mmCIF file of C-alpha atoms in Angstrom:
data_model
loop_
_atom_site.group_PDB
_atom_site.id
_atom_site.type_symbol
_atom_site.label_atom_id
_atom_site.label_comp_id
_atom_site.label_asym_id
_atom_site.label_seq_id
_atom_site.Cartn_x
_atom_site.Cartn_y
_atom_site.Cartn_z
ATOM 1 C CA MET H 1 152.527 77.764 212.456
ATOM 2 C CA ASP H 2 150.228 76.074 209.959
ATOM 3 C CA SER H 3 151.096 72.385 209.710
ATOM 4 C CA PRO H 4 149.071 69.264 208.899
ATOM 5 C CA PHE H 5 150.675 67.578 211.908
ATOM 6 C CA VAL H 6 149.527 70.156 214.469
ATOM 7 C CA GLY H 7 145.915 70.284 215.601
ATOM 8 C CA VAL H 8 143.273 68.348 217.483
ATOM 9 C CA PHE H 9 143.113 64.874 215.928
ATOM 10 C CA SER H 10 141.062 61.712 216.449
ATOM 11 C CA ILE H 11 142.799 58.365 216.931
ATOM 12 C CA GLY H 12 142.499 57.537 213.223
ATOM 13 C CA GLN H 13 143.777 60.968 212.203
ATOM 14 C CA THR H 14 146.672 60.688 214.624
ATOM 15 C CA LEU H 15 147.774 57.352 213.178
ATOM 16 C CA ASP H 16 147.301 58.596 209.581
ATOM 17 C CA ARG H 17 149.323 61.756 210.165
ATOM 18 C CA GLY H 18 151.916 59.825 212.116
ATOM 19 C CA ILE H 19 152.471 57.572 209.095
ATOM 20 C CA ARG H 20 152.656 60.594 206.773
ATOM 21 C CA LEU H 21 155.162 62.296 209.011
ATOM 22 C CA TYR H 22 157.136 59.032 209.150
ATOM 23 C CA LYS H 23 157.405 58.942 205.352
ATOM 24 C CA THR H 24 158.681 62.519 205.376
ATOM 25 C CA ALA H 25 161.258 61.984 208.126
ATOM 26 C CA LEU H 26 162.560 58.483 207.338
ATOM 27 C CA ALA H 27 165.078 59.457 204.668
ATOM 28 C CA LYS H 28 167.103 61.496 207.183
ATOM 29 C CA VAL H 29 166.555 59.779 210.518
ATOM 30 C CA ILE H 30 167.401 56.327 209.278
ATOM 31 C CA VAL H 31 170.964 57.538 208.660
ATOM 32 C CA PHE H 32 171.275 58.282 212.382
ATOM 33 C CA LEU H 33 169.481 55.135 213.559
ATOM 34 C CA VAL H 34 171.490 52.718 211.417
ATOM 35 C CA VAL H 35 174.749 53.519 213.262
ATOM 36 C CA PRO H 36 173.712 52.358 216.757
ATOM 37 C CA SER H 37 171.677 49.558 215.226
ATOM 38 C CA LEU H 38 174.712 48.150 213.382
ATOM 39 C CA PHE H 39 176.707 48.577 216.565
ATOM 40 C CA GLY H 40 174.054 46.449 218.295
ATOM 41 C CA LEU H 41 174.219 43.911 215.488
ATOM 42 C CA TYR H 42 177.912 43.449 216.146
ATOM 43 C CA LEU H 43 177.627 43.312 219.927
ATOM 44 C CA MET H 44 174.462 41.262 220.500
ATOM 45 C CA PRO H 45 175.730 37.846 219.266
ATOM 46 C CA ARG H 46 178.956 38.303 221.247
ATOM 47 C CA ALA H 47 177.141 39.091 224.485
ATOM 48 C CA MET H 48 176.357 35.393 224.834
ATOM 49 C CA ASN H 49 179.996 34.402 224.997
ATOM 50 C CA PRO H 50 180.687 33.388 228.598
ATOM 51 C CA ASN H 51 184.459 33.377 228.104
ATOM 52 C CA PRO H 52 185.856 35.829 230.715
ATOM 53 C CA GLN H 53 188.609 36.728 228.267
ATOM 54 C CA ASN H 54 186.010 38.132 225.865
ATOM 55 C CA PRO H 55 186.837 41.853 225.539
ATOM 56 C CA LEU H 56 183.169 42.579 224.748
ATOM 57 C CA ALA H 57 181.805 41.447 228.099
ATOM 58 C CA LEU H 58 178.192 42.315 228.888
ATOM 59 C CA PHE H 59 179.119 45.233 231.128
ATOM 60 C CA GLY H 60 182.158 46.266 229.128
ATOM 61 C CA PRO H 61 182.950 49.752 227.769
ATOM 62 C CA ALA H 62 181.387 48.898 224.408
ATOM 63 C CA TYR H 63 177.961 48.599 226.013
ATOM 64 C CA PHE H 64 178.287 51.963 227.730
ATOM 65 C CA ILE H 65 179.242 53.448 224.399
ATOM 66 C CA SER H 66 176.171 51.811 222.887
ATOM 67 C CA LEU H 67 173.996 53.228 225.660
ATOM 68 C CA PHE H 68 175.138 56.849 225.194
ATOM 69 C CA LEU H 69 175.148 56.578 221.429
ATOM 70 C CA GLY H 70 171.587 55.264 221.467
ATOM 71 C CA LEU H 71 170.513 58.005 223.885
ATOM 72 C CA TYR H 72 172.018 60.724 221.687
ATOM 73 C CA VAL H 73 170.468 59.357 218.515
ATOM 74 C CA TRP H 74 167.039 58.993 220.135
ATOM 75 C CA ILE H 75 167.070 62.573 221.443
ATOM 76 C CA VAL H 76 168.268 64.009 218.123
ATOM 77 C CA THR H 77 165.711 61.975 216.179
ATOM 78 C CA THR H 78 162.823 62.949 218.451
ATOM 79 C CA ARG H 79 163.626 66.662 218.372
ATOM 80 C CA TYR H 80 164.137 66.671 214.622
ATOM 81 C CA ILE H 81 160.815 64.951 214.047
ATOM 82 C CA TYR H 82 159.120 67.438 216.350
ATOM 83 C CA HIS H 83 160.582 70.380 214.384
ATOM 84 C CA LEU H 84 159.559 68.659 211.172
ATOM 85 C CA SER H 85 156.003 68.291 212.486
ATOM 86 C CA LEU H 86 155.927 72.077 212.894
ATOM 87 C CA GLY H 87 156.942 72.521 209.251
ATOM 88 C CA GLU H 88 160.586 73.374 209.963
ATOM 89 C CA GLU H 89 163.181 71.777 207.701
ATOM 90 C CA MET H 90 166.692 71.334 209.035
ATOM 91 C CA SER H 91 170.072 70.496 207.583
ATOM 92 C CA VAL H 92 172.050 67.517 208.788
ATOM 93 C CA GLY H 93 174.435 69.867 210.627
ATOM 94 C CA ASP H 94 171.514 71.518 212.465
ATOM 95 C CA ILE H 95 170.090 68.119 213.350
ATOM 96 C CA LEU H 96 173.362 67.023 214.932
ATOM 97 C CA LYS H 97 173.249 70.103 217.199
ATOM 98 C CA LEU H 98 169.873 69.178 218.647
ATOM 99 C CA ALA H 99 171.479 67.355 221.578
ATOM 100 C CA GLY H 100 174.279 68.433 223.857
ATOM 101 C CA PRO H 101 176.007 67.533 227.126
ATOM 102 C CA LYS H 102 173.089 68.902 229.172
ATOM 103 C CA ASP H 103 170.893 66.184 227.675
ATOM 104 C CA LEU H 104 172.785 63.609 229.707
ATOM 105 C CA LEU H 105 170.317 64.689 232.375
ATOM 106 C CA PHE H 106 167.780 62.784 230.318
ATOM 107 C CA ILE H 107 169.227 59.660 231.930
ATOM 108 C CA LEU H 108 167.701 60.953 235.167
ATOM 109 C CA THR H 109 164.315 60.882 233.443
ATOM 110 C CA TYR H 110 164.698 57.155 232.873
ATOM 111 C CA ILE H 111 165.880 56.619 236.429
ATOM 112 C CA THR H 112 163.157 58.694 238.072
ATOM 113 C CA ALA H 113 160.475 57.287 235.746
ATOM 114 C CA THR H 114 161.625 53.751 236.621
ATOM 115 C CA ILE H 115 161.523 54.531 240.346
ATOM 116 C CA VAL H 116 158.035 56.018 240.045
ATOM 117 C CA MET H 117 156.830 52.976 238.057
ATOM 118 C CA ILE H 118 158.289 50.546 240.591
ATOM 119 C CA LEU H 119 156.698 52.408 243.526
ATOM 120 C CA SER H 120 153.340 52.499 241.727
ATOM 121 C CA MET H 121 153.585 48.789 240.984
ATOM 122 C CA LEU H 122 154.308 48.031 244.672
ATOM 123 C CA ALA H 123 151.361 50.173 245.705
ATOM 124 C CA LEU H 124 148.583 48.884 243.453
ATOM 125 C CA VAL H 125 148.137 47.526 239.940
ATOM 126 C CA ILE H 126 145.820 50.334 238.829
ATOM 127 C CA PRO H 127 148.315 53.202 239.434
ATOM 128 C CA PHE H 128 151.011 51.172 237.655
ATOM 129 C CA VAL H 129 148.823 50.581 234.600
ATOM 130 C CA TYR H 130 147.782 54.247 234.617
ATOM 131 C CA LEU H 131 151.409 55.450 234.612
ATOM 132 C CA LEU H 132 152.596 52.790 232.178
ATOM 133 C CA ASN H 133 150.143 54.178 229.623
ATOM 134 C CA LEU H 134 151.769 57.608 229.951
ATOM 135 C CA VAL H 135 155.389 56.479 229.359
ATOM 136 C CA SER H 136 155.424 57.370 225.668
ATOM 137 C CA ILE H 137 154.077 60.893 226.330
ATOM 138 C CA ILE H 138 156.454 61.287 229.296
ATOM 139 C CA MET H 139 159.433 60.576 227.030
ATOM 140 C CA ILE H 140 158.238 63.029 224.363
ATOM 141 C CA VAL H 141 157.588 65.753 226.975
ATOM 142 C CA ALA H 142 161.027 65.237 228.547
ATOM 143 C CA VAL H 143 162.880 65.515 225.224
ATOM 144 C CA VAL H 144 160.841 68.141 223.384
ATOM 145 C CA GLU H 145 160.249 70.448 226.349
ATOM 146 C CA ARG H 146 163.610 69.643 227.962
ATOM 147 C CA THR H 147 161.785 68.847 231.186
ATOM 148 C CA TYR H 148 164.074 66.772 233.360
ATOM 149 C CA PHE H 149 163.916 65.435 236.920
ATOM 150 C CA PHE H 150 160.200 65.284 237.870
ATOM 151 C CA GLY H 151 158.833 68.109 235.730
ATOM 152 C CA TRP H 152 157.624 65.687 233.082
ATOM 153 C CA LEU H 153 155.174 63.941 235.419
ATOM 154 C CA PRO H 154 152.683 66.777 236.125
ATOM 155 C CA ARG H 155 153.026 67.893 232.501
ATOM 156 C CA ALA H 156 152.065 64.419 231.254
ATOM 157 C CA PHE H 157 149.141 64.317 233.720
ATOM 158 C CA LYS H 158 147.934 67.681 232.438
ATOM 159 C CA LEU H 159 148.153 66.774 228.771
ATOM 160 C CA THR H 160 146.434 63.377 229.116
ATOM 161 C CA ARG H 161 143.747 64.385 231.605
ATOM 162 C CA GLY H 162 140.490 63.175 230.058
ATOM 163 C CA ARG H 163 142.430 61.568 227.184
ATOM 164 C CA TRP H 164 143.797 58.485 228.905
ATOM 165 C CA TRP H 165 141.815 56.009 226.810
ATOM 166 C CA LYS H 166 142.772 57.757 223.589
ATOM 167 C CA THR H 167 146.419 57.465 224.633
ATOM 168 C CA PHE H 168 145.852 53.804 225.541
ATOM 169 C CA VAL H 169 144.472 52.879 222.108
ATOM 170 C CA ILE H 170 147.388 54.617 220.360
ATOM 171 C CA ASN H 171 149.851 52.818 222.650
ATOM 172 C CA VAL H 172 148.255 49.457 221.800
ATOM 173 C CA VAL H 173 148.663 50.150 218.092
ATOM 174 C CA THR H 174 152.286 51.223 218.438
ATOM 175 C CA PHE H 175 153.001 48.184 220.649
ATOM 176 C CA ILE H 176 151.736 45.859 217.938
ATOM 177 C CA ILE H 177 153.747 47.697 215.295
ATOM 178 C CA PHE H 178 157.010 47.980 217.154
ATOM 179 C CA PHE H 179 157.350 45.712 220.149
ATOM 180 C CA ILE H 180 156.044 42.441 218.745
ATOM 181 C CA PRO H 181 158.838 42.104 216.099
ATOM 182 C CA LEU H 182 161.279 43.365 218.713
ATOM 183 C CA ILE H 183 160.170 40.652 221.152
ATOM 184 C CA VAL H 184 160.534 38.065 218.386
ATOM 185 C CA ALA H 185 164.083 39.272 217.669
ATOM 186 C CA MET H 186 165.063 39.192 221.339
ATOM 187 C CA SER H 187 163.465 35.742 221.804
ATOM 188 C CA ILE H 188 165.510 34.326 218.924
ATOM 189 C CA TRP H 189 168.652 35.947 220.278
ATOM 190 C CA GLY H 190 167.891 34.760 223.819
ATOM 191 C CA SER H 191 167.354 31.174 222.665
ATOM 192 C CA ALA H 192 170.644 31.229 220.829
ATOM 193 C CA ALA H 193 172.389 32.715 223.888
ATOM 194 C CA ALA H 194 170.958 30.062 226.211
ATOM 195 C CA GLY H 195 171.977 27.270 223.879
ATOM 196 C CA SER H 196 175.503 28.628 223.553
ATOM 197 C CA THR H 197 175.882 28.972 227.330
ATOM 198 C CA VAL H 198 174.600 25.456 227.990
ATOM 199 C CA ALA H 199 177.015 24.044 225.384
ATOM 200 C CA ALA H 200 179.934 25.912 226.979
ATOM 201 C CA MET H 201 179.060 24.646 230.473
ATOM 202 C CA GLU H 202 178.741 21.071 229.216
ATOM 203 C CA SER H 203 182.152 21.389 227.564
ATOM 204 C CA MET H 204 183.648 22.567 230.858
ATOM 205 C CA ALA H 205 181.957 19.757 232.798
ATOM 206 C CA GLU H 206 183.578 17.248 230.475
ATOM 207 C CA GLY H 207 187.016 18.594 231.347
ATOM 208 C CA GLY H 208 187.321 21.099 228.583
ATOM 209 C CA THR H 209 187.561 24.882 228.717
ATOM 210 C CA MET H 210 184.572 27.124 229.087
ATOM 211 C CA THR H 211 184.457 28.519 225.585
ATOM 212 C CA SER H 212 181.599 29.083 223.209
ATOM 213 C CA HIS H 213 181.157 29.871 219.552
ATOM 214 C CA LEU H 214 178.786 32.397 218.082
ATOM 215 C CA ASN H 215 175.499 30.682 217.291
ATOM 216 C CA PRO H 216 174.359 31.529 213.729
ATOM 217 C CA LEU H 217 170.835 31.882 215.082
ATOM 218 C CA ALA H 218 172.054 34.831 217.127
ATOM 219 C CA TYR H 219 172.755 36.730 213.909
ATOM 220 C CA VAL H 220 169.169 36.109 212.740
ATOM 221 C CA GLY H 221 167.794 37.626 215.945
ATOM 222 C CA ALA H 222 170.251 40.533 215.781
ATOM 223 C CA ALA H 223 169.368 41.221 212.138
ATOM 224 C CA ILE H 224 165.669 41.358 212.934
ATOM 225 C CA TYR H 225 166.517 43.654 215.853
ATOM 226 C CA VAL H 226 168.469 46.037 213.584
ATOM 227 C CA VAL H 227 165.674 46.174 210.994
ATOM 228 C CA THR H 228 163.047 46.720 213.675
ATOM 229 C CA VAL H 229 164.949 49.484 215.444
ATOM 230 C CA SER H 230 166.073 51.258 212.254
ATOM 231 C CA LEU H 231 162.742 51.223 210.433
ATOM 232 C CA LEU H 232 160.133 51.221 213.170
ATOM 233 C CA THR H 233 161.609 53.526 215.811
ATOM 234 C CA PRO H 234 160.900 56.596 213.637
ATOM 235 C CA LEU H 235 157.299 55.420 213.167
ATOM 236 C CA LEU H 236 156.903 55.036 216.919
ATOM 237 C CA ILE H 237 158.247 58.561 217.421
ATOM 238 C CA THR H 238 156.197 60.203 214.655
ATOM 239 C CA ILE H 239 152.905 58.759 215.921
ATOM 240 C CA ASN H 240 153.699 59.882 219.482
ATOM 241 C CA ILE H 241 154.802 63.325 218.282
ATOM 242 C CA VAL H 242 151.531 63.827 216.404
ATOM 243 C CA HIS H 243 149.629 62.595 219.462
ATOM 244 C CA TYR H 244 151.611 64.989 221.638
ATOM 245 C CA ASN H 245 150.804 67.860 219.272
ATOM 246 C CA SER H 246 147.130 66.884 219.358
ATOM 247 C CA LEU H 247 147.010 66.718 223.153
ATOM 248 C CA ARG H 248 148.839 70.007 223.489
ATOM 249 C CA SER H 249 146.607 71.789 220.919
ATOM 250 C CA GLU H 250 143.460 70.466 222.566
ATOM 251 C CA LYS H 251 144.586 71.375 226.102
ATOM 252 C CA GLU H 252 145.821 74.815 225.145
ATOM 253 C CA ASN H 253 142.677 75.555 223.183
ATOM 254 C CA VAL H 254 140.549 74.509 226.153
ATOM 255 C CA ASP H 255 142.616 76.666 228.494
ATOM 256 C CA ILE H 256 142.208 79.678 226.194
ATOM 257 C CA GLU H 257 138.460 79.102 226.010
ATOM 258 C CA LYS H 258 138.248 78.931 229.834
ATOM 259 C CA GLN H 259 140.148 82.212 230.101
ATOM 260 C CA LEU H 260 137.867 83.876 227.585
ATOM 261 C CA ASP H 261 134.773 82.573 229.419
ATOM 262 C CA GLY H 262 136.181 83.953 232.655
ATOM 263 C CA LEU H 263 136.731 87.371 231.091
ATOM 264 C CA GLN H 264 133.228 87.408 229.674
ATOM 265 C CA ALA H 265 131.772 86.491 233.055
ATOM 266 C CA GLN H 266 133.444 89.410 234.802
ATOM 267 C CA PRO H 267 131.147 92.412 235.382
ATOM 268 C CA SER H 268 131.897 95.413 233.240
#
């Protein structure tokens, strides 16, 4: 299918097309991303409350709901953007059907990927860095190709073979775009949480009860978090989708050329 987002692209072209795809997809995907983001905005400031009577405890049901909601939205958003990159438009109803119960297996991708990363880190630094650079492609492969368990690992190796540094540069750019403001948001929230906890412990030490009040600074960090997740997650996905399309086009073209060369080399 002819699409400006499918082909073999340089780093600059990948970033340019990723931004263009982002502008096309944002109007629809932000509707899905705002819901879990607002849920996080409500929960994050309250996670610092050390009062055991707090119904929104850190490991409470609300956080499991947040986890599954975020997983569903991320899968739906990624698959929709992939279809959009191929030139396929979809209605909201069709987008909502892009994830189902079977996609809960995607949790195993996170678990297995985490185990592999930990084992590589325990082995040597170089394997860890090598695999860390492939995480973004691994996630795209797992969702788009529905490759669960360990199938995503050899696929990611195949796609990025000879293109590790290209992937690294794109990851550095997306890290600057997305994770720096996210780190700032979490740092503000963490500082507020620490201050609230210390104040509550001091109150208890003085003979009072261990209660704490929501620190206004926590809302600042949570607000930055919501804006970052809602606006920049689609950009992170669109850039990685275009990069995935580029790697796949390049690899498949090379494979076809090798097959043709092999046929031409055979004696008639």
